[in-house]
Tab-separated table of N, CA and C in Angstrom:
chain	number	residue	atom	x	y	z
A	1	UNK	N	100.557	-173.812	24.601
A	1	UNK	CA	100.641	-172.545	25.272
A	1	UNK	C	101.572	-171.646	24.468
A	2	UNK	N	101.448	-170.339	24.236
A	2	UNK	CA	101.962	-169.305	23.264
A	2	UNK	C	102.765	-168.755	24.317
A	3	UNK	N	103.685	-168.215	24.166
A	3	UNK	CA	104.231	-167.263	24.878
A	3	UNK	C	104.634	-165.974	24.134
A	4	UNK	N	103.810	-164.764	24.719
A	4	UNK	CA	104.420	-163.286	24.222
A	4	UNK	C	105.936	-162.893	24.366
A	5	UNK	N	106.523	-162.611	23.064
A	5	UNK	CA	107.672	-161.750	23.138
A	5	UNK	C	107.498	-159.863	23.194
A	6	UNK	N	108.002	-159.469	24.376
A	6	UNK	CA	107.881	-158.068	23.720
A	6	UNK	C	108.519	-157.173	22.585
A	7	UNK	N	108.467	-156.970	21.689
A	7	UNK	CA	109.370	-156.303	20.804
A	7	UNK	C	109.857	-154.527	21.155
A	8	UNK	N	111.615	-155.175	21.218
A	8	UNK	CA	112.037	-153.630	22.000
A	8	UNK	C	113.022	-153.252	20.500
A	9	UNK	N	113.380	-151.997	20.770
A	9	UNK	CA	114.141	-151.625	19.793
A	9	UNK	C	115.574	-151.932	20.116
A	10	UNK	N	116.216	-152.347	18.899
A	10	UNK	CA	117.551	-152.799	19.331
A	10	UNK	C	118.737	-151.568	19.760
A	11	UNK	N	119.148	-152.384	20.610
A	11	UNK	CA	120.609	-151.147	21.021
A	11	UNK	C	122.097	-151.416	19.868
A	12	UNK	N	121.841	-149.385	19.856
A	12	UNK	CA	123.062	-149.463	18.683
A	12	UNK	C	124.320	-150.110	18.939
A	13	UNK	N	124.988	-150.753	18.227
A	13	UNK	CA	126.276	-151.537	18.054
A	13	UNK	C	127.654	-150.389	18.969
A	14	UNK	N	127.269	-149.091	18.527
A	14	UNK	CA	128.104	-148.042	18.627
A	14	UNK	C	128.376	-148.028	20.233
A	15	UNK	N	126.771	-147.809	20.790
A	15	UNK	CA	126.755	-147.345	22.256
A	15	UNK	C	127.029	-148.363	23.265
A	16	UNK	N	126.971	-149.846	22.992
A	16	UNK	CA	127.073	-150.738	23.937
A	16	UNK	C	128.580	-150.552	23.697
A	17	UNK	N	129.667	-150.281	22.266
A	17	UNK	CA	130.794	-150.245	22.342
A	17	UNK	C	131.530	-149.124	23.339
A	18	UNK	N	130.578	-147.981	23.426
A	18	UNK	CA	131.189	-147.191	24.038
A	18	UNK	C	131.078	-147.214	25.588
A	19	UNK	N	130.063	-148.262	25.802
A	19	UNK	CA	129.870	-148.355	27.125
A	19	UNK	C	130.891	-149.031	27.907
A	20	UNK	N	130.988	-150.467	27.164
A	20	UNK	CA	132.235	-151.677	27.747
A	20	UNK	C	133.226	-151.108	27.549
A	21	UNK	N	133.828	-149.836	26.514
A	21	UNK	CA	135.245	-149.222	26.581
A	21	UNK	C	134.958	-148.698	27.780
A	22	UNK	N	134.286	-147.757	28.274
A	22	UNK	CA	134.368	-147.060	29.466
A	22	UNK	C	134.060	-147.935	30.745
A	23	UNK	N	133.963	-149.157	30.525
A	23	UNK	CA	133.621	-149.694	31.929
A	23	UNK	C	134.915	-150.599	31.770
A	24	UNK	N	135.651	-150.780	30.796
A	24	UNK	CA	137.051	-151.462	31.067
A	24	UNK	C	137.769	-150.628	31.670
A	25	UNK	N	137.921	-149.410	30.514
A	25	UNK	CA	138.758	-148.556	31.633
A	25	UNK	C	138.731	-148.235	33.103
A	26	UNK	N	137.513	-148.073	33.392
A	26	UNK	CA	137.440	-147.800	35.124
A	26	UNK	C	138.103	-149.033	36.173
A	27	UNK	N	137.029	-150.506	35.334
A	27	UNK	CA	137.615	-151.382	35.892
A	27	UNK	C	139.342	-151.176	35.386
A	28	UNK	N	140.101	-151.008	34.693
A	28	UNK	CA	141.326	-151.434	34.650
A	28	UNK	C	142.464	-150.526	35.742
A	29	UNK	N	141.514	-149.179	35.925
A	29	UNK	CA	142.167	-148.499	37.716
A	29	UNK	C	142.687	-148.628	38.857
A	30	UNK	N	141.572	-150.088	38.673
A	30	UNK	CA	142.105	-150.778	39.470
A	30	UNK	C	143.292	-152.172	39.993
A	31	UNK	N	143.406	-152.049	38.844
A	31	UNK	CA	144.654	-153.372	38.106
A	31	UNK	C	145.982	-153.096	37.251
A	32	UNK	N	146.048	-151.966	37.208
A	32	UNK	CA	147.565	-151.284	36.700
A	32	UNK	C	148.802	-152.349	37.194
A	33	UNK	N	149.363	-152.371	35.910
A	33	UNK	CA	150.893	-153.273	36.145
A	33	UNK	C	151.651	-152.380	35.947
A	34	UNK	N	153.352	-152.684	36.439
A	34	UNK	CA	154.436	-152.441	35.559
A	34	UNK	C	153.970	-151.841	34.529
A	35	UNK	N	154.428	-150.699	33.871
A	35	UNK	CA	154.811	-150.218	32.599
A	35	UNK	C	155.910	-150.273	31.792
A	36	UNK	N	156.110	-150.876	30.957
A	36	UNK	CA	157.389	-150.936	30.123
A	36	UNK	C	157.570	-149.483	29.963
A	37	UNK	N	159.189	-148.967	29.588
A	37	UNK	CA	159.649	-148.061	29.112
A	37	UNK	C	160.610	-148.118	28.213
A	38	UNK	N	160.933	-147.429	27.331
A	38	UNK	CA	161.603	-147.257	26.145
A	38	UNK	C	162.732	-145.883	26.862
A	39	UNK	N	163.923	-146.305	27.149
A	39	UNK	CA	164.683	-145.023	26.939
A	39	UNK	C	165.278	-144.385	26.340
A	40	UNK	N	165.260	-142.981	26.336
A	40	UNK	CA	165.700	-142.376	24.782
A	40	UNK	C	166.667	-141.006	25.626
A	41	UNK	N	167.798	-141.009	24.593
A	41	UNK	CA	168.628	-139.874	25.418
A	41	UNK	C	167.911	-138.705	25.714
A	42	UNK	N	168.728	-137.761	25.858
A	42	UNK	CA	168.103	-136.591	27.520
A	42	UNK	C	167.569	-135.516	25.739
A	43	UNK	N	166.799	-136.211	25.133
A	43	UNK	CA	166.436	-134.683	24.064
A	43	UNK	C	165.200	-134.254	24.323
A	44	UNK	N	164.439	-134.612	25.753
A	44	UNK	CA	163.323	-133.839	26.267
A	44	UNK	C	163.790	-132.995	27.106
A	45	UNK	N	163.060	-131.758	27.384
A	45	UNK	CA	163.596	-130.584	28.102
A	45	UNK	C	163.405	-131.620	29.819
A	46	UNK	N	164.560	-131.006	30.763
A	46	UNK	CA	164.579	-131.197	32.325
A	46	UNK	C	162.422	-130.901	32.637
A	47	UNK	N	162.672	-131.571	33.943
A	47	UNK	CA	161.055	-131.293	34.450
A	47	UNK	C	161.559	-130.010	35.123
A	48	UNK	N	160.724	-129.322	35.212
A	48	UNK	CA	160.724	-127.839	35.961
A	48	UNK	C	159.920	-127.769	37.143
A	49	UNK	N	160.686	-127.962	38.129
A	49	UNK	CA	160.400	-128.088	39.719
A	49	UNK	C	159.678	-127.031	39.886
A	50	UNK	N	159.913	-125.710	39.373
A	50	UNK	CA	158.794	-124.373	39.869
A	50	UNK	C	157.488	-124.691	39.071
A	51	UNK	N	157.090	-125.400	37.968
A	51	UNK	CA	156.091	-125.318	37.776
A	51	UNK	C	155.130	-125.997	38.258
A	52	UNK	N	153.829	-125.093	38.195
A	52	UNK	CA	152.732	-125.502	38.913
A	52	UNK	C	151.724	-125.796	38.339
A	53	UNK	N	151.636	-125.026	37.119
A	53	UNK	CA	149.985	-125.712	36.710
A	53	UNK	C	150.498	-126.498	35.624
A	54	UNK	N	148.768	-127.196	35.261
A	54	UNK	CA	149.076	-127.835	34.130
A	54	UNK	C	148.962	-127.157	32.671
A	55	UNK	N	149.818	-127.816	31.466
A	55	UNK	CA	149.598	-126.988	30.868
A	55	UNK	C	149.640	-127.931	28.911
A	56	UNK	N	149.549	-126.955	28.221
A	56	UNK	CA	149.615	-127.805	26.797
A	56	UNK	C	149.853	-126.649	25.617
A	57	UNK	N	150.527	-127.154	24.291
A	57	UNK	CA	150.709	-126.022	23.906
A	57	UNK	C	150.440	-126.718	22.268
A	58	UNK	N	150.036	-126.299	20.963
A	58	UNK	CA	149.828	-127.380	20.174
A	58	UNK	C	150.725	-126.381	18.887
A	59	UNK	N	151.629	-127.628	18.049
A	59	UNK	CA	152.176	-127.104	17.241
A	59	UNK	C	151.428	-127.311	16.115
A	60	UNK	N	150.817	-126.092	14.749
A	60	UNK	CA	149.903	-126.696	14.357
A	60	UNK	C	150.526	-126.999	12.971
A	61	UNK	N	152.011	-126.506	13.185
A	61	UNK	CA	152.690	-127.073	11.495
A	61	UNK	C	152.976	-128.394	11.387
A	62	UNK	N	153.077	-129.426	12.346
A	62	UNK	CA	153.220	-130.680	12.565
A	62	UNK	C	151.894	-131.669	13.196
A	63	UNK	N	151.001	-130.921	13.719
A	63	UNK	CA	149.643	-131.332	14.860
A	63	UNK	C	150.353	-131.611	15.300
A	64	UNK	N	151.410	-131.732	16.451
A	64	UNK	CA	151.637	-132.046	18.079
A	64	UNK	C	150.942	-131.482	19.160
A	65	UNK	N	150.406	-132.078	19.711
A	65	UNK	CA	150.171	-131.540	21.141
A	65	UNK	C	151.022	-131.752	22.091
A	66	UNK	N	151.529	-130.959	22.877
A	66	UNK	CA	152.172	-131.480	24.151
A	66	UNK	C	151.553	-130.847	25.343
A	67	UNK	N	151.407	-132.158	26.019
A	67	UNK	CA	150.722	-131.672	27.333
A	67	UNK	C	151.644	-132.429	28.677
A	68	UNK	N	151.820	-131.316	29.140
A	68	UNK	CA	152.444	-131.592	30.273
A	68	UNK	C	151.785	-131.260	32.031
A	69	UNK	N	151.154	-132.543	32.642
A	69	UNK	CA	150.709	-133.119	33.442
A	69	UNK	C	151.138	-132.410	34.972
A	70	UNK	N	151.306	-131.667	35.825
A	70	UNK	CA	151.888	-131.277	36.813
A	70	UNK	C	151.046	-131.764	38.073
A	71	UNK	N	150.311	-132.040	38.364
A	71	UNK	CA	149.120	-132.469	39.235
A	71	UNK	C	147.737	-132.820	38.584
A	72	UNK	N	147.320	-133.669	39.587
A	72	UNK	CA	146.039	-134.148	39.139
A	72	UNK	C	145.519	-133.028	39.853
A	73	UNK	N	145.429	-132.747	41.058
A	73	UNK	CA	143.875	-132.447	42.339
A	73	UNK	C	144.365	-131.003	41.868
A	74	UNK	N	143.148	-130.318	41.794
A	74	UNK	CA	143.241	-128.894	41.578
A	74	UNK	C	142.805	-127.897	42.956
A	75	UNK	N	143.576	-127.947	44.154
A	75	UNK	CA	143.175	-127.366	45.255
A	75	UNK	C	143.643	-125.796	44.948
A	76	UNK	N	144.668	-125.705	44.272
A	76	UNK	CA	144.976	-124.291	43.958
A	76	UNK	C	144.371	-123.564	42.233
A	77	UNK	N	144.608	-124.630	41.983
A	77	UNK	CA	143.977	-123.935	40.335
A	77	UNK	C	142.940	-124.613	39.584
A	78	UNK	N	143.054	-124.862	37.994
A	78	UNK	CA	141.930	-125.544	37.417
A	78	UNK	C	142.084	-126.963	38.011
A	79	UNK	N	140.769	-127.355	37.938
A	79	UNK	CA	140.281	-128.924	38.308
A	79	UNK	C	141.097	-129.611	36.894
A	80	UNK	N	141.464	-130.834	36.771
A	80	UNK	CA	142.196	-131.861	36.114
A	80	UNK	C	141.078	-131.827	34.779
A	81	UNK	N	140.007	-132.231	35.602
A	81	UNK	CA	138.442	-132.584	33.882
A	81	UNK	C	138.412	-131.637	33.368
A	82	UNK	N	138.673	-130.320	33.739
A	82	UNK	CA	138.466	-128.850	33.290
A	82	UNK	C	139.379	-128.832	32.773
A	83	UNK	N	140.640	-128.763	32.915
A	83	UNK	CA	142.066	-128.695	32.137
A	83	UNK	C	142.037	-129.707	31.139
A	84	UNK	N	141.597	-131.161	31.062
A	84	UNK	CA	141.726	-131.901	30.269
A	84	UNK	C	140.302	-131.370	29.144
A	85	UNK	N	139.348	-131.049	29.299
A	85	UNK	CA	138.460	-130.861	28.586
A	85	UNK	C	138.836	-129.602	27.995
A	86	UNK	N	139.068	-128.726	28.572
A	86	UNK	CA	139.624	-127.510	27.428
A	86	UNK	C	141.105	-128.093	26.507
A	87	UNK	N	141.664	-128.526	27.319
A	87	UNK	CA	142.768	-128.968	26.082
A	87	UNK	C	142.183	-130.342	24.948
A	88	UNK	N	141.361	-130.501	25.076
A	88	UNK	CA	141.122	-131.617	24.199
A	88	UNK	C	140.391	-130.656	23.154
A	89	UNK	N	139.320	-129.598	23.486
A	89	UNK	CA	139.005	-128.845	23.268
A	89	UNK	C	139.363	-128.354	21.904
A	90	UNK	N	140.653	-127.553	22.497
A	90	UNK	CA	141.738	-126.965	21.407
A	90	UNK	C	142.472	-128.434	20.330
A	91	UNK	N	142.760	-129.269	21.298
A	91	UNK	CA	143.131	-130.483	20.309
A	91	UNK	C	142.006	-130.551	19.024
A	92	UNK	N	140.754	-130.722	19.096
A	92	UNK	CA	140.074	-131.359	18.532
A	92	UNK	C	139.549	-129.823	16.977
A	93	UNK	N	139.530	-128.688	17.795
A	93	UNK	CA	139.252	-127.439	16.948
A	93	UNK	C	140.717	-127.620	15.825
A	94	UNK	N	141.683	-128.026	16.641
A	94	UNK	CA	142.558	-127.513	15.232
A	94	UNK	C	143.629	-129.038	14.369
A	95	UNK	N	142.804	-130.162	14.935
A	95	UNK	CA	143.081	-131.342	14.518
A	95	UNK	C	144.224	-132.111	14.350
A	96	UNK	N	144.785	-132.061	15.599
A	96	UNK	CA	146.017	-132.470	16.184
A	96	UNK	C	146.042	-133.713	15.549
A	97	UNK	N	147.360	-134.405	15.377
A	97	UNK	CA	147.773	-135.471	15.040
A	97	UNK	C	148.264	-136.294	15.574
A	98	UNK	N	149.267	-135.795	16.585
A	98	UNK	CA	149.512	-136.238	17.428
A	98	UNK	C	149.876	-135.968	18.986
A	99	UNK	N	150.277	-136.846	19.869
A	99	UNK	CA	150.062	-136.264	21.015
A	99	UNK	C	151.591	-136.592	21.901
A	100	UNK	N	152.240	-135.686	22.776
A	100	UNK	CA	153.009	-136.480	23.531
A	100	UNK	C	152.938	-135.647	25.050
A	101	UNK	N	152.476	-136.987	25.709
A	101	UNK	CA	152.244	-136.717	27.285
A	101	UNK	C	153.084	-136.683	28.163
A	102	UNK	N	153.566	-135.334	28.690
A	102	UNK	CA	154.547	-135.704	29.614
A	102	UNK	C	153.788	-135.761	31.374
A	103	UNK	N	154.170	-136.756	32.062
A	103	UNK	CA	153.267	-137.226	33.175
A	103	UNK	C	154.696	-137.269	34.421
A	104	UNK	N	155.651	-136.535	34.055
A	104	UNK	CA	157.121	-137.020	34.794
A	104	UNK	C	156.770	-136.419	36.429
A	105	UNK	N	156.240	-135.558	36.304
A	105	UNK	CA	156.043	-134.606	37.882
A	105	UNK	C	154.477	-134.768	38.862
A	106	UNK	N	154.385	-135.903	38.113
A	106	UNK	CA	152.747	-136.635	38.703
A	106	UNK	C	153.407	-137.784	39.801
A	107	UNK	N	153.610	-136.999	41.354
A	107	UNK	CA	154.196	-137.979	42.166
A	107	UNK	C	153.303	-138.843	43.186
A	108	UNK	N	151.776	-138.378	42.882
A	108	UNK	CA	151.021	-139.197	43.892
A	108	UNK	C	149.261	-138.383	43.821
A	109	UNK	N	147.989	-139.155	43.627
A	109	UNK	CA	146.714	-138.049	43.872
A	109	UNK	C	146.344	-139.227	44.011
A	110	UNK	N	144.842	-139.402	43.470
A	110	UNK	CA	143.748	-139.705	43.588
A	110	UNK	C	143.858	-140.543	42.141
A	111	UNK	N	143.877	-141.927	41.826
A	111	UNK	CA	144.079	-142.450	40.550
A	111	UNK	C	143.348	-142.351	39.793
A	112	UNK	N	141.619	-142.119	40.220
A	112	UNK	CA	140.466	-142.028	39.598
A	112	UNK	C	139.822	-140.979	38.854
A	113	UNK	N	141.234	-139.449	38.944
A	113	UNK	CA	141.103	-138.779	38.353
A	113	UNK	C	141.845	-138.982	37.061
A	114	UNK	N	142.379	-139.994	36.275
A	114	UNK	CA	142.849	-140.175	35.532
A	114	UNK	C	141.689	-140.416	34.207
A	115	UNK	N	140.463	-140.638	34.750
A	115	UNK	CA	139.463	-140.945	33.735
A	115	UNK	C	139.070	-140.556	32.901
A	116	UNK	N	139.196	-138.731	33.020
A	116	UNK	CA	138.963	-138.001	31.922
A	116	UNK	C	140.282	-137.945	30.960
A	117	UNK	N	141.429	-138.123	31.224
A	117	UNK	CA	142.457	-138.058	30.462
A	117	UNK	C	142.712	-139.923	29.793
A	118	UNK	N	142.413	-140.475	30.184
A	118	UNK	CA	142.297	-142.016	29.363
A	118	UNK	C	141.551	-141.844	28.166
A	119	UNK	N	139.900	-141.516	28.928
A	119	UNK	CA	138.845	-141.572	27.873
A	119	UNK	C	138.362	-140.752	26.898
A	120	UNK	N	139.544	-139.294	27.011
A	120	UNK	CA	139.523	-138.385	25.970
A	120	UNK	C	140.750	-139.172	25.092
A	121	UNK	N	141.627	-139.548	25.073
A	121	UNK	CA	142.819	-139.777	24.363
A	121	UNK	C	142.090	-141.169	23.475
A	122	UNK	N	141.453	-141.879	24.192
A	122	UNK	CA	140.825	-143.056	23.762
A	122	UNK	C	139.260	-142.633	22.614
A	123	UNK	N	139.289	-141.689	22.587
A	123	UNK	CA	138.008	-141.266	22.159
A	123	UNK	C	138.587	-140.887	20.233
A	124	UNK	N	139.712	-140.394	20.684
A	124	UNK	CA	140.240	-139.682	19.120
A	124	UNK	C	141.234	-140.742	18.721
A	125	UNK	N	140.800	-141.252	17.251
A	125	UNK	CA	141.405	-142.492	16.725
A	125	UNK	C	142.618	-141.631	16.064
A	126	UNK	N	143.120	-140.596	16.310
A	126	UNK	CA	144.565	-139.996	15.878
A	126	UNK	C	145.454	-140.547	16.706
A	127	UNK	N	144.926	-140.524	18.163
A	127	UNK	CA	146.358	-140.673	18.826
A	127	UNK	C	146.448	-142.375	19.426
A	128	UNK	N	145.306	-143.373	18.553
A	128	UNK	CA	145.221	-144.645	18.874
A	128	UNK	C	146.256	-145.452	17.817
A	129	UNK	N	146.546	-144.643	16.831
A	129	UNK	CA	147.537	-145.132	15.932
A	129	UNK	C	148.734	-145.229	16.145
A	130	UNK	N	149.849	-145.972	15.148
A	130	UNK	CA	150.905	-145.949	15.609
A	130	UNK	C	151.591	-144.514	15.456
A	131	UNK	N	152.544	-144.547	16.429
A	131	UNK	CA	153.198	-143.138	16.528
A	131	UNK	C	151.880	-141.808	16.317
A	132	UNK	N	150.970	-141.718	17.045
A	132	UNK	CA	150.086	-141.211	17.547
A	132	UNK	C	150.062	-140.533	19.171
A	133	UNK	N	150.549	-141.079	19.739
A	133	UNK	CA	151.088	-140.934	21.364
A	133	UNK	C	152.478	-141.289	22.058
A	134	UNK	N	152.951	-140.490	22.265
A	134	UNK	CA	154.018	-140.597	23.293
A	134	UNK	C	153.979	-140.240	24.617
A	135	UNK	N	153.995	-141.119	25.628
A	135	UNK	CA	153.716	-141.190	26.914
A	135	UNK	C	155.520	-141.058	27.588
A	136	UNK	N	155.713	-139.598	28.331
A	136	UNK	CA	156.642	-139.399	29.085
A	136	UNK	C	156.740	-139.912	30.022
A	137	UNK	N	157.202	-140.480	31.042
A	137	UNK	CA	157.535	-140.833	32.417
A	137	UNK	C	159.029	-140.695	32.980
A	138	UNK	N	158.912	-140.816	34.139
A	138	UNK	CA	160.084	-140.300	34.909
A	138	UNK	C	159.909	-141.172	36.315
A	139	UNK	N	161.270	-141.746	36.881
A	139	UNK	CA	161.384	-142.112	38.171
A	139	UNK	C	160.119	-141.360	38.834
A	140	UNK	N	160.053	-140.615	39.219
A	140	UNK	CA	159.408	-140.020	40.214
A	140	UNK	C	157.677	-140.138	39.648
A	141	UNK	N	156.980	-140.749	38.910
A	141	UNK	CA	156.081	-141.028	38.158
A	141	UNK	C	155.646	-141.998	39.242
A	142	UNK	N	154.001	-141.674	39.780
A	142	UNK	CA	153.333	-142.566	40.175
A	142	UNK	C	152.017	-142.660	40.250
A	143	UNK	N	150.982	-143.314	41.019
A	143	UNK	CA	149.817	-143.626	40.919
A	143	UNK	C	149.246	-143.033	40.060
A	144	UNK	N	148.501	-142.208	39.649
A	144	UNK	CA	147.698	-141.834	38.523
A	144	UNK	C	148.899	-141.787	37.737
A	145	UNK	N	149.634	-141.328	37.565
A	145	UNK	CA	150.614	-141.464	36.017
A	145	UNK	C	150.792	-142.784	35.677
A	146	UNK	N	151.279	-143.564	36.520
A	146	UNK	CA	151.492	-145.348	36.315
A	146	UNK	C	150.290	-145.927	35.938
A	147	UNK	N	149.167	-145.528	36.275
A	147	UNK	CA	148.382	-146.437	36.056
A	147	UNK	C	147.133	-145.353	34.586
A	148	UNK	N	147.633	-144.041	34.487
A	148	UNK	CA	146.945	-143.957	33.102
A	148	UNK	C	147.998	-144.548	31.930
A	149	UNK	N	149.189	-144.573	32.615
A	149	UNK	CA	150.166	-145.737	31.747
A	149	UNK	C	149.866	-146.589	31.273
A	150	UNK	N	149.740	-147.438	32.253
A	150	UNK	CA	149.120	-148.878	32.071
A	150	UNK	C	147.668	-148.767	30.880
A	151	UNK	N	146.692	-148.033	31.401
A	151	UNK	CA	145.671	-147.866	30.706
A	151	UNK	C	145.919	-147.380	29.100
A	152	UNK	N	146.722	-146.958	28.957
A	152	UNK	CA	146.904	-146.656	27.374
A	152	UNK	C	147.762	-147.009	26.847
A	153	UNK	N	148.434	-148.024	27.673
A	153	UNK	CA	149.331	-149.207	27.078
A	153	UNK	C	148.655	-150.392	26.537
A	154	UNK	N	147.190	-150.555	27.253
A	154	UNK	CA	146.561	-151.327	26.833
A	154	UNK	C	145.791	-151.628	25.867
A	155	UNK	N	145.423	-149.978	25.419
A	155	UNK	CA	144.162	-149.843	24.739
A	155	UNK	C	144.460	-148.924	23.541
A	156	UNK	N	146.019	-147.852	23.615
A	156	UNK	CA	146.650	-146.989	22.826
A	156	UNK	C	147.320	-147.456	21.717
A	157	UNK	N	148.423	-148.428	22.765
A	157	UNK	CA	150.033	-148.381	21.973
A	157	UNK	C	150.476	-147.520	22.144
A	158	UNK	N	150.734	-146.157	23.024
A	158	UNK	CA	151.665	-145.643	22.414
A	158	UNK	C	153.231	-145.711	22.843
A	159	UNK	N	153.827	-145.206	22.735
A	159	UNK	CA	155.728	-144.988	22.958
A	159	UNK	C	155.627	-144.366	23.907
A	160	UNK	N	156.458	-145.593	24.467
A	160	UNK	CA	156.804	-144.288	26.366
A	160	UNK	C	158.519	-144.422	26.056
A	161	UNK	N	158.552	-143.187	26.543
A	161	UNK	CA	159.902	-142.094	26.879
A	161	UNK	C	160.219	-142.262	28.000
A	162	UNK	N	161.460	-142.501	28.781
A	162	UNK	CA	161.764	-142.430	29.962
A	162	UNK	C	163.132	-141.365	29.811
């Protein structure tokens, strides 16, 4: 007895990679540990209690980006994917080098909005290198900040700042 094989076309190496990255990350949302921190004296500016939106500003004589995190849920202003997609945006037009996240005034949302900011940072092999990312945190740092922590502690490396 013969048995037919169907012949399918093979799936690229690339896309199944990009698939299991994005399905670790989601799964890992749900499994955030402890974050180690590195403390370094007070040579980051104070968090600024009046501010409200989020925001980023890129230095382009060095490529730094700094983006500083103020809320996830956008009930008053831009949505988080919208803010993260235009700043990656500008990251990517003028070829940032590196990145440092400050996440200090992220005291509580929705953790699952952290997805677009994992899987853009994870996407650009600049800021997967060493000294590529610096991840800010602060006491007052929680659920989505702790746990996109965790997530790009896992998959980044980079240097967290406390």
């Amino acid at each position: 007895m013969a048995v037919a094989v169907a012949a399918s076309a093979p799936i690229p190496m690339k896309s199944i990679m990009s698939w299991a990255r994005f399905a670790l990350i989601v799964v890992s949302l749900a499994c955030a540990d402890p974050t180690a921190t590195l403390s370094r004296p007070a040579a980051l500016p104070a968090v600024d209690s009046e501010q409200q939106d989020n925001s980023y500003s890129i230095n382009s004589a060095d490529g730094t980006v700094r983006v500083t995190i103020v809320r996830v849920r956008g009930e008053t202003g831009e949505p988080i994917h919208a803010f993260l997609r235009r700043m990656f945006e500008s990251v990517d037009s003028v070829g940032a080098r590196r990145m440092v996240l400050d996440v200090r005034s992220i005291s509580g949302s929705d953790a699952r909005l952290v997805t677009s900011l994992v899987a853009g940072i994870l996407k650009r092999d600049q800021f997967l290198r060493d000294g590529g990312l610096y991840v800010v945190t602060g006491s007052q740092s929680f659920s989505p900040a702790q746990n996109a922590a965790t997530l790009l502690q896992q998959y980044a490396h980079p240097i967290f700042v406390q």
